[in-house]
Coordinates of C-alpha atoms in Angstrom, one line a residue:
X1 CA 35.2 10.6 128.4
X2 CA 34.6 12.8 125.1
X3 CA 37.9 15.0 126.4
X4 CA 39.9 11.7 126.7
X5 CA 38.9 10.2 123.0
X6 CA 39.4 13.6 121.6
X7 CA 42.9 13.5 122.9
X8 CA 43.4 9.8 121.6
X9 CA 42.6 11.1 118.1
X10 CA 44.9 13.6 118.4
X11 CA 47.5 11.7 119.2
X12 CA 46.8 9.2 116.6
X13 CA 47.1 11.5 114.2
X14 CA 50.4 13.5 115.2
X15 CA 51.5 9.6 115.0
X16 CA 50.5 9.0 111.7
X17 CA 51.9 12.4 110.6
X18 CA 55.3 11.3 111.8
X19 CA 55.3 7.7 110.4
X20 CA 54.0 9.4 107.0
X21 CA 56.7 12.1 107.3
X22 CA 59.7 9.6 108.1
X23 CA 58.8 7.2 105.9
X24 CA 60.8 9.0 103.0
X25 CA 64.0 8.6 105.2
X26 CA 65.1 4.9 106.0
X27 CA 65.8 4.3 109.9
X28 CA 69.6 5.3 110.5
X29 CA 69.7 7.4 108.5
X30 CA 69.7 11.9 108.2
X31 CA 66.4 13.2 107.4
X32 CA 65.7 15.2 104.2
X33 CA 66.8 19.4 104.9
X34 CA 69.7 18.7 107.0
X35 CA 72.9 20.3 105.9
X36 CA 76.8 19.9 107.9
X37 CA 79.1 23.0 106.8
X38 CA 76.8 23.3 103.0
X39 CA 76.9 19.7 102.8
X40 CA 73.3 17.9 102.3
X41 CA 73.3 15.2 104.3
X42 CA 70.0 14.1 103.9
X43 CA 69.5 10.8 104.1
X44 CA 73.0 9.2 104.6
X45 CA 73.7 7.1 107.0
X46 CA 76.7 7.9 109.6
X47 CA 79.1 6.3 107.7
X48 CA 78.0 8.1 104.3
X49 CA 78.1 11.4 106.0
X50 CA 81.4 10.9 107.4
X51 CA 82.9 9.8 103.9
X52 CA 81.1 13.0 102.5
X53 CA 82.6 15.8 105.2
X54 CA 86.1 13.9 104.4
X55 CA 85.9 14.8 101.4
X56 CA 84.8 18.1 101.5
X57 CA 88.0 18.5 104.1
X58 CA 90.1 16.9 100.9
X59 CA 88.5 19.4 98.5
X60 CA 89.0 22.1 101.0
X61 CA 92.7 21.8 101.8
X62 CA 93.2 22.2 98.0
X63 CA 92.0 26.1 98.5
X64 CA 94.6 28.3 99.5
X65 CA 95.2 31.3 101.9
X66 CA 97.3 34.4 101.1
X67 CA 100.2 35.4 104.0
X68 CA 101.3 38.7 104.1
X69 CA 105.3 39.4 105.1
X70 CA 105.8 43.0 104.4
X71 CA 105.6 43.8 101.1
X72 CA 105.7 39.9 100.3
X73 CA 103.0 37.2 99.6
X74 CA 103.2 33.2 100.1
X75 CA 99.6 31.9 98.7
X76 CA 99.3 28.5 101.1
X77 CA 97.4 25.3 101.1
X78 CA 94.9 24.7 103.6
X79 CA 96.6 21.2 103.9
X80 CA 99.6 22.8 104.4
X81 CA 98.4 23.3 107.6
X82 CA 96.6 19.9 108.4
X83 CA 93.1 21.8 108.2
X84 CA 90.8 19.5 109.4
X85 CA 87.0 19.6 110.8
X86 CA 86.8 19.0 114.6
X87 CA 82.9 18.9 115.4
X88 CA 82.2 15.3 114.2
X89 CA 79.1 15.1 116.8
X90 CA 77.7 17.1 114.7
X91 CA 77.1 14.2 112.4
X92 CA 74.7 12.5 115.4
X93 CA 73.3 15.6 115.7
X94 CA 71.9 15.3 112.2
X95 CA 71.1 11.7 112.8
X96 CA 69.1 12.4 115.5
X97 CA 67.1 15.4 114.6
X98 CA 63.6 14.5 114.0
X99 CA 64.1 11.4 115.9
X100 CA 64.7 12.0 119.5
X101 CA 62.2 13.3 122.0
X102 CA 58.1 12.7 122.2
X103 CA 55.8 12.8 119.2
X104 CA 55.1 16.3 119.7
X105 CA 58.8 17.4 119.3
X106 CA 59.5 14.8 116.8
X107 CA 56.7 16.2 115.1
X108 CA 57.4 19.8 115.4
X109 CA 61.5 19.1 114.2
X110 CA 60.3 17.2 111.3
X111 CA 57.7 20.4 110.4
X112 CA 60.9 22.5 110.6
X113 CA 62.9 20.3 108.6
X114 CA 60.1 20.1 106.1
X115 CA 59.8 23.8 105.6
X116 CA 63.0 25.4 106.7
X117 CA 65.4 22.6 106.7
X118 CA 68.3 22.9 109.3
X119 CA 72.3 23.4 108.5
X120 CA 74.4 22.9 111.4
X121 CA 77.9 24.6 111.4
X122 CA 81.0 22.8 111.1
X123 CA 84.1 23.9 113.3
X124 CA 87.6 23.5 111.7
X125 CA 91.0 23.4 113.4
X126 CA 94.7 23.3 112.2
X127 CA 97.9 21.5 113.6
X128 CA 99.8 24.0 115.1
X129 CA 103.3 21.7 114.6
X130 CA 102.4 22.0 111.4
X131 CA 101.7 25.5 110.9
X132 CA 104.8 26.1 112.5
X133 CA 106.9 24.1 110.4
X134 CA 105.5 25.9 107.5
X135 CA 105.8 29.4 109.0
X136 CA 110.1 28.6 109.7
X137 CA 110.5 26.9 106.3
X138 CA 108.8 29.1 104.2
X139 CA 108.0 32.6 105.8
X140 CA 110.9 33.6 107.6
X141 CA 113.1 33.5 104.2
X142 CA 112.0 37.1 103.7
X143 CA 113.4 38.2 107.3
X144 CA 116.2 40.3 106.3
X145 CA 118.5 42.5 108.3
X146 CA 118.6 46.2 108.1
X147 CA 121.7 47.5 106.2
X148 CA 123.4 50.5 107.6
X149 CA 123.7 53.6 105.7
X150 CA 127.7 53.4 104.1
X151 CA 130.0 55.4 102.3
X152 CA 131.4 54.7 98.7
X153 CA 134.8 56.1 97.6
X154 CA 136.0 57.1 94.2
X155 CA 138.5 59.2 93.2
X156 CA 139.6 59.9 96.3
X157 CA 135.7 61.2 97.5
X158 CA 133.1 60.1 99.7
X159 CA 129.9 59.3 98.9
X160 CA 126.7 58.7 100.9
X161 CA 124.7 55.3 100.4
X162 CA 121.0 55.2 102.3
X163 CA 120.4 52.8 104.5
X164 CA 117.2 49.8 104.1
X165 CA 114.9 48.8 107.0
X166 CA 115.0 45.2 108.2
X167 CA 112.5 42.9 108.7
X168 CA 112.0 40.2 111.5
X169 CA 109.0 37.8 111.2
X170 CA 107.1 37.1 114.3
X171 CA 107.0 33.4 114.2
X172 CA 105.1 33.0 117.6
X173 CA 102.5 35.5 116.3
X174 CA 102.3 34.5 113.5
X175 CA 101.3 31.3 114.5
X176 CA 98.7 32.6 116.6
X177 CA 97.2 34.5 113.9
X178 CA 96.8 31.7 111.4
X179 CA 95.7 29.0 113.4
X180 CA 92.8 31.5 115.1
X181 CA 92.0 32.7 111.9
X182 CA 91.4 29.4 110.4
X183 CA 89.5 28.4 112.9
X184 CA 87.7 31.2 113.4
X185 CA 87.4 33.6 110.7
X186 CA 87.8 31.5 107.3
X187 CA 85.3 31.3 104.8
X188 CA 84.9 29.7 101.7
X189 CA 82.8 33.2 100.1
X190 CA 85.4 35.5 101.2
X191 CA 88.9 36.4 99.6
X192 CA 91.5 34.7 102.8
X193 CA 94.3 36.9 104.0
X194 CA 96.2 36.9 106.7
X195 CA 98.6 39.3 107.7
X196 CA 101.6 37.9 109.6
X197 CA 103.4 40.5 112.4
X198 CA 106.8 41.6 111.6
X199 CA 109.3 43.6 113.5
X200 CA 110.5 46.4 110.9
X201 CA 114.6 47.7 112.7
X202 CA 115.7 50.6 111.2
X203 CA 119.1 50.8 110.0
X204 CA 121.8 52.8 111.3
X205 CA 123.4 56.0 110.2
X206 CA 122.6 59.4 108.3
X207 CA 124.4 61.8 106.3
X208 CA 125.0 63.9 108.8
X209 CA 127.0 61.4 111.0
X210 CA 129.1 59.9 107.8
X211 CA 129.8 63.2 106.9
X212 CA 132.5 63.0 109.9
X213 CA 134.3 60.5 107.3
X214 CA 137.0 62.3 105.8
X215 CA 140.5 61.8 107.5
X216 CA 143.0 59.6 107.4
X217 CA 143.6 58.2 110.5
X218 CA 145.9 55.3 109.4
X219 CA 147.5 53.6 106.6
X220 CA 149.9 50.5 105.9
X221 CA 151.0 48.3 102.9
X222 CA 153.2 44.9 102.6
X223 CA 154.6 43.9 99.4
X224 CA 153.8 40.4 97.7
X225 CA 156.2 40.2 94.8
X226 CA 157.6 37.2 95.3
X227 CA 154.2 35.6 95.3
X228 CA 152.7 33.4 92.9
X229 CA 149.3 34.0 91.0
X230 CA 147.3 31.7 93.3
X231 CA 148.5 33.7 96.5
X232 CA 148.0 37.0 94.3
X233 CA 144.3 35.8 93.2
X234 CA 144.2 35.3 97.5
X235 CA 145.2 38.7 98.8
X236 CA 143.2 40.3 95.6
X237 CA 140.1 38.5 96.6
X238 CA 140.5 39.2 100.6
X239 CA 141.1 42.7 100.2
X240 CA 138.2 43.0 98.1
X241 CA 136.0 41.5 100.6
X242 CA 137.3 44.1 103.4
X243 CA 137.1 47.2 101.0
X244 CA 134.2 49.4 102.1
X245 CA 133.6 48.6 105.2
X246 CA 131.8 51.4 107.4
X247 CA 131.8 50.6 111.0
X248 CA 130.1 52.7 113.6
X249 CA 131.1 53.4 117.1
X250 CA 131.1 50.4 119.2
X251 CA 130.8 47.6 116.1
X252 CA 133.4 44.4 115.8
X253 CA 134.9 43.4 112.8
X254 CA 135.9 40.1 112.7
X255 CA 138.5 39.2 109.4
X256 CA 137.5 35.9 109.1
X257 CA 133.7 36.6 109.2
X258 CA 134.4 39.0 105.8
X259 CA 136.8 36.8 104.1
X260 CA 135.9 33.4 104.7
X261 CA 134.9 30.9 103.6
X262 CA 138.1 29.9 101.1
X263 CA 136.5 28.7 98.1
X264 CA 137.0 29.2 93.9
X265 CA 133.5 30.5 93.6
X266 CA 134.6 33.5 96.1
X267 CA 137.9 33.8 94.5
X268 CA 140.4 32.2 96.2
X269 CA 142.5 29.2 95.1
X270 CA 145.3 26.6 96.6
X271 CA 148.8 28.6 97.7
X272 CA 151.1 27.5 100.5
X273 CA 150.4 28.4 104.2
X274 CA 151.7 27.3 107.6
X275 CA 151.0 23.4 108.9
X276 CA 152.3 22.1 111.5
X277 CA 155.9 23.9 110.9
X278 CA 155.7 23.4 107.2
X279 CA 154.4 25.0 104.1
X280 CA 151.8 23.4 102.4
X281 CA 149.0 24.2 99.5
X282 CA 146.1 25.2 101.1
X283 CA 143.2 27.5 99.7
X284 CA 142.8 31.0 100.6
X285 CA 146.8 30.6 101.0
X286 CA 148.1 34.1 101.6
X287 CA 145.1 35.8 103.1
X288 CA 147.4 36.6 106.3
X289 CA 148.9 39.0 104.7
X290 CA 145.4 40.6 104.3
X291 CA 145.0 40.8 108.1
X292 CA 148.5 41.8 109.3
X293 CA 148.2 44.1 106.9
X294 CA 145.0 45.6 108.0
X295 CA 146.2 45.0 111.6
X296 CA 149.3 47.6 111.3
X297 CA 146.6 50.1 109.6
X298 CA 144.3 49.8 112.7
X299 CA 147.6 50.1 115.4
X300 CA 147.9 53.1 113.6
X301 CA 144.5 54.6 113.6
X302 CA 144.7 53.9 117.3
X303 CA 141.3 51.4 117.1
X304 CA 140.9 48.8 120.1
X305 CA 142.2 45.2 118.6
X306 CA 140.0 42.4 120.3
X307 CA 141.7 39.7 119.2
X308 CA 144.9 38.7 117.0
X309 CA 147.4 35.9 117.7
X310 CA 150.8 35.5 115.7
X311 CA 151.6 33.2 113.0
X312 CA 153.2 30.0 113.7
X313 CA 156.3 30.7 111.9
X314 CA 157.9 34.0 111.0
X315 CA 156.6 36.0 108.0
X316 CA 158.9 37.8 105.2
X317 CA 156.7 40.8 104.7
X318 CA 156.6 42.6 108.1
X319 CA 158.7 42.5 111.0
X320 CA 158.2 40.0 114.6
X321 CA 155.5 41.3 116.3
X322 CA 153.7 42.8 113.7
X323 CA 151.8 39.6 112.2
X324 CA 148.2 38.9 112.3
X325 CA 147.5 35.4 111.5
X326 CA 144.3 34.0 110.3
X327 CA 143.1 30.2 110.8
X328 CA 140.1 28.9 111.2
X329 CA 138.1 30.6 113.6
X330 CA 140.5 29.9 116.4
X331 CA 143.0 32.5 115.0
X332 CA 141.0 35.4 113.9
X333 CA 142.2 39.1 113.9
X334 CA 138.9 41.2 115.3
X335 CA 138.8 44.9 116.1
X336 CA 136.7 47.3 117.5
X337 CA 135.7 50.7 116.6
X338 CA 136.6 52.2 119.5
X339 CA 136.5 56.1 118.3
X340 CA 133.0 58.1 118.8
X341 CA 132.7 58.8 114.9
X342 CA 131.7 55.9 112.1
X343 CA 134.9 54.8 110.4
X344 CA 135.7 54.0 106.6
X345 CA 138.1 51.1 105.7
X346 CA 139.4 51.3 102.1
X347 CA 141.6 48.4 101.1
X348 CA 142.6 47.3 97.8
X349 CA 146.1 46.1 95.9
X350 CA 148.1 47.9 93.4
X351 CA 150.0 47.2 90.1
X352 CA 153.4 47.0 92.0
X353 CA 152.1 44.1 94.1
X354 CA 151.3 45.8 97.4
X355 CA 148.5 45.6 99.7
X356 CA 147.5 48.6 100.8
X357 CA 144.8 49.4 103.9
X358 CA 143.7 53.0 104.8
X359 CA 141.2 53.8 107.5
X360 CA 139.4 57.3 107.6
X361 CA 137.5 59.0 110.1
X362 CA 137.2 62.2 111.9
X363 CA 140.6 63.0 113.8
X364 CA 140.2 64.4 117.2
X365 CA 143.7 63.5 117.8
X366 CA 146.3 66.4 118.7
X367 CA 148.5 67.7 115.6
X368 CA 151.9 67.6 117.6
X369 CA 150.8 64.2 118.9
X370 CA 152.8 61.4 117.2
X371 CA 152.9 57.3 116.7
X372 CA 155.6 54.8 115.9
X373 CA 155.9 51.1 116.8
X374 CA 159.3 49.4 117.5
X375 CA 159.6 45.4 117.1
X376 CA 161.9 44.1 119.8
X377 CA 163.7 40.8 119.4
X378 CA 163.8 38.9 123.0
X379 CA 165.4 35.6 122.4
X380 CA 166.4 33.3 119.5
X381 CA 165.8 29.5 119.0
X382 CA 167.3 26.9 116.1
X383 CA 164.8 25.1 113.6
X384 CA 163.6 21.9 113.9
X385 CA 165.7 18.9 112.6
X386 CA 164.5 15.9 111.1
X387 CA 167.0 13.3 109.9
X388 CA 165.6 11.1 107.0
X389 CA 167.2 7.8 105.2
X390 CA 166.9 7.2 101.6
X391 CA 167.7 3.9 100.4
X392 CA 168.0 5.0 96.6
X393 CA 171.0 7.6 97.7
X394 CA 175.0 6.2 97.8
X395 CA 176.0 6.3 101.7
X396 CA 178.0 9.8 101.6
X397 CA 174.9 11.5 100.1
X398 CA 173.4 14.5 102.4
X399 CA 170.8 17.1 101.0
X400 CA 169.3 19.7 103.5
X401 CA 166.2 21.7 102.9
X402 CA 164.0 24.5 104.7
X403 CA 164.9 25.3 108.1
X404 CA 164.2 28.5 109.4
X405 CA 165.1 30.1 113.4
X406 CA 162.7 30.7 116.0
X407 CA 162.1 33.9 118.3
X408 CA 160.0 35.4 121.0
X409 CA 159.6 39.2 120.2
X410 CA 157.3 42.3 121.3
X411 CA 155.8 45.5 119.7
X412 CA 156.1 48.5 121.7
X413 CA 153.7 51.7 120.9
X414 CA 155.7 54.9 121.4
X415 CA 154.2 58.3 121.6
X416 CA 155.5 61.4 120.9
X417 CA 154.0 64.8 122.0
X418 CA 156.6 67.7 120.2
X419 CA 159.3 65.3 119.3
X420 CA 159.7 64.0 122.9
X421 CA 158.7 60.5 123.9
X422 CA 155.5 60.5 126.5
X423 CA 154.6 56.6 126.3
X424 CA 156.2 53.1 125.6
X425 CA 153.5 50.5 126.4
X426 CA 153.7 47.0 124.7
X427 CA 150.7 46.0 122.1
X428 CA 151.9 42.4 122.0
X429 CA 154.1 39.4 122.6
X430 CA 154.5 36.6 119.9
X431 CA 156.2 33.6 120.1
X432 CA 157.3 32.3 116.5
X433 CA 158.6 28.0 116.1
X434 CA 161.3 27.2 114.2
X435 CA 161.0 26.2 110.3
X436 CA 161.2 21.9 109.9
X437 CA 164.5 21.6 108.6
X438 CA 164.7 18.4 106.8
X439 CA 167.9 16.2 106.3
X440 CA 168.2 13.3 103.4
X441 CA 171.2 10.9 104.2
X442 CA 171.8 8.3 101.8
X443 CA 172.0 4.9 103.2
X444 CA 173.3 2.6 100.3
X445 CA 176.6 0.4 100.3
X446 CA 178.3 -1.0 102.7
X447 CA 175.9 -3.3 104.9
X448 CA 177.9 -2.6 108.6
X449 CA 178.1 1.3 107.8
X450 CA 174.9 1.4 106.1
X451 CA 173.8 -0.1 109.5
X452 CA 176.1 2.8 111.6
X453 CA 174.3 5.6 109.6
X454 CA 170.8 4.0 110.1
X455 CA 171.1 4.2 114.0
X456 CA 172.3 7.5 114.0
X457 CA 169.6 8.3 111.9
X458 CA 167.3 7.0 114.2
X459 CA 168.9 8.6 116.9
X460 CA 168.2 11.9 115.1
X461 CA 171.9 12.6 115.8
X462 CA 173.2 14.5 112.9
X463 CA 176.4 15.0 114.1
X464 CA 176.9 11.0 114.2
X465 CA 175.5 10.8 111.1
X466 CA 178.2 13.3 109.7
X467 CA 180.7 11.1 111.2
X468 CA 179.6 8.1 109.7
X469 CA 179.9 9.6 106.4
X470 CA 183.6 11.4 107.0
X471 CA 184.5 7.5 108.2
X472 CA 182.9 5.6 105.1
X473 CA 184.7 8.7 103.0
X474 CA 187.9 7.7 104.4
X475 CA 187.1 3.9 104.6
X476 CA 186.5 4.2 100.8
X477 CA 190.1 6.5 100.1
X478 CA 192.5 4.8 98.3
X479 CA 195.3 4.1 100.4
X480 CA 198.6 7.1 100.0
X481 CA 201.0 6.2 97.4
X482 CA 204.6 5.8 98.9
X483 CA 207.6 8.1 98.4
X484 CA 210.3 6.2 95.9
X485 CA 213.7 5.0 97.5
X486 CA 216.7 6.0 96.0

């Protein structure tokens, strides 16, 4: 009995020690000494605590986080990368401390509370979409690709230019690294860094391999006198773009990758080209004879051609067969390095309006070994006729303009070994259209041979339409005088 009332007071007391203890926190809400993430909590209700966690997330996505690329640094936003805190049962943890369980643990949590309080840790996590996003858009700027070791050329020397590393970022780990890191390894107390992997490619080339550099393995030059200064500004600019160029075994060039794209701030302006059988202003006008240009050098430095297609019309400045035309990416003249030594393409234009392309290398080729290229003409064609009427023109009127002949053709590579032909193999065939040759007939006067001329016209018959005009010239003859009678 004395055992039993002892134990009644006892448990009277522990009672009265937890009513007095929780009577300084209202029901519902944290008790005093409870701390989320460094956050007192004590004595908010849910609601309260939720509101003050958001905005320690809003205060926290304002502190930023340093990303290493290489030698680079982008200082980030937590927000950029939708830092948020995941753990929100912790906030009925904290409710419930001190409230859960029989007096004696209730008791014993409050005692803690009281003298050692209790922080419970938050756990933070990112959206990986968005980390992503952020990585592509802002991080991979800095990839760049390794740039060869080249040559320079002046006054008539070589010179060697060192190669740069590239850098590739590792978008897929770097993902992985910030999005553990954040939630795992940052802290408020500690400077953030992250370092982001990155493939580092080294370039290509040395001294000792450019050194190899110092023949002439082929040369050729075209003339543009006749041109205007919007086709010269053209070939100028194109040739520009092409001079310097070290290519080592087994690399494409591709013309239109180097030149393109035709616009003024890269130096090129409107001059005619080929359309559709005509000549029309267009810009970067005139950059074909850039590439047949450099496309006769390469024949002769014996360099595998990948791809080159003729123009659509016959040129003035080289033979049939010897074209390379250039138009959009359809028509591109590429080539290959072919050889087992870098090469060095020089190209530039000269006072006397030529355009000149030299490509040097190491020559392994014999010294009584010989090249020449014949252009053979297989078949011939007429131009294109169109007949046109002009009301404002007197019937008897005819004006002609343009007009040029079509042909098939084929380049043939001969070789010579001692002055005596060992090889004749064909490099091409090109098929060329004729020229649009346009005819202007009057139609004016008369209404019934006005009306003749008109069908031939639309017959596209110019042969009836020159015998509509000899008959309305002799309809319109005054009549012969007669011979006096004596």
């Amino acid at each position: 009995m004395k055992k039993y009332g002892k134990r009644l007071c006892l448990g009277i007391g522990l009672l009265l020690l937890v009513m007095g203890m929780t009577a300084f926190a209202a029901e519902g809400t944290i008790l005093n000494g409870v701390k989320i993430g460094g956050i007192d909590v004590s004595g908010m209700t849910r609601t309260e605590a939720v509101k003050a966690l958001e905005d320690y997330e809003k205060r926290l996505g304002e502190q930023t986080v340093s990303l290493e690329i290489g030698e680079e640094i982008v200082e980030a936003d937590l927000s950029d990368f939708g830092v948020s805190f995941a753990n929100t049962d912790m906030i009925d943890e904290a409710l419930s401390i001190g409230r859960t369980g029989n007096i004696v643990k209730r008791y014993k949590d409050q005692k803690d509370l009281q003298h050692n309080g209790k922080e419970f840790a938050l756990s933070w996590e990112a959206d990986e979409a968005l980390v992503r996003s952020y990585v592509q858009e802002n991080c991979t700027k800095f990839d760049r690709e390794a740039k060869n070791a080249s040559l320079s050329r002046s006054d008539g020397e070589f010179h060697f230019v060192a190669g740069t590393q590239g850098l590739v970022l590792d978008v897929d780990g770097s993902v992985r690294s910030i999005m553990d890191y954040l939630e795992n390894h940052w802290s408020e107390e500690t400077s953030n860094k992250i370092v982001l992997p990155t493939k580092i490619t080294e370039p290509e080339g040395s001294a000792e391999e450019l050194a190899h550099v110092k023949d002439l393995l082929g040369t050729f030059s075209t003339k543009f006198t006749s041109s205007n200064a919007n086709r010269i500004k053209n070939v100028n600019s194109a040739a520009g773009y092409i001079d310097g160029t070290v290519m080592y075994p087994g690399d494409e060039f591709s013309t239109h990758d180097v030149i393109a794209p035709f616009t003024e701030e890269r130096g090129y302006a409107e001059a005619g080209n080929y359309v559709n059988g005509e000549v029309v202003d267009g810009m970067g006008g005139g950059v074909c004879q850039v590439s047949t240009t450099l496309y006769n050098a390469v024949l002769r430095a014996e360099l595998e051609v990948t791809q080159r297609a003729p123009h659509s019309m016959t040129v003035s400045y080289v033979k049939l067969s010897e074209d390379a035309a250039i138009a959009g990416t359809y028509k591109d003249f590429r080539f290959k390095n072919s050889l087992d030594y870098p090469i060095y393409i020089e190209g530039y234009t000269t006072s006397d309006k030529k355009v000149v392309f030299s490509i040097y290398g190491k020559e392994t080729r014999p010294a009584n070994r010989s090249i020449s290229f014949e252009s053979v003409q297989l078949s011939e064609s007429g131009s294109n006729t169109v007949l046109v009427a002009d009301a404002g023109q007197p019937i008897g009127y005819k004006a002609a303009t343009g007009g040029s002949k079509g042909y098939t053709a084929e380049l043939y590579k001969i070789v010579t070994v001692d002055g005596v032909q060992t090889e004749r193999t064909r490099v091409n065939k090109s098929t060329y259209q004729g020229g649009k040759r346009t005819v202007v007939y009057g139609v004016a006067g008369d209404p019934a041979l006005s009306e003749n001329l008109c069908a031939a016209i639309a017959l596209q018959d110019e042969a009836l339409a020159d015998a509509n005009i000899a008959a309305a010239a002799a309809a319109a003859a005054p009549p012969p005088e007669e011979a006096p009678v004596e």
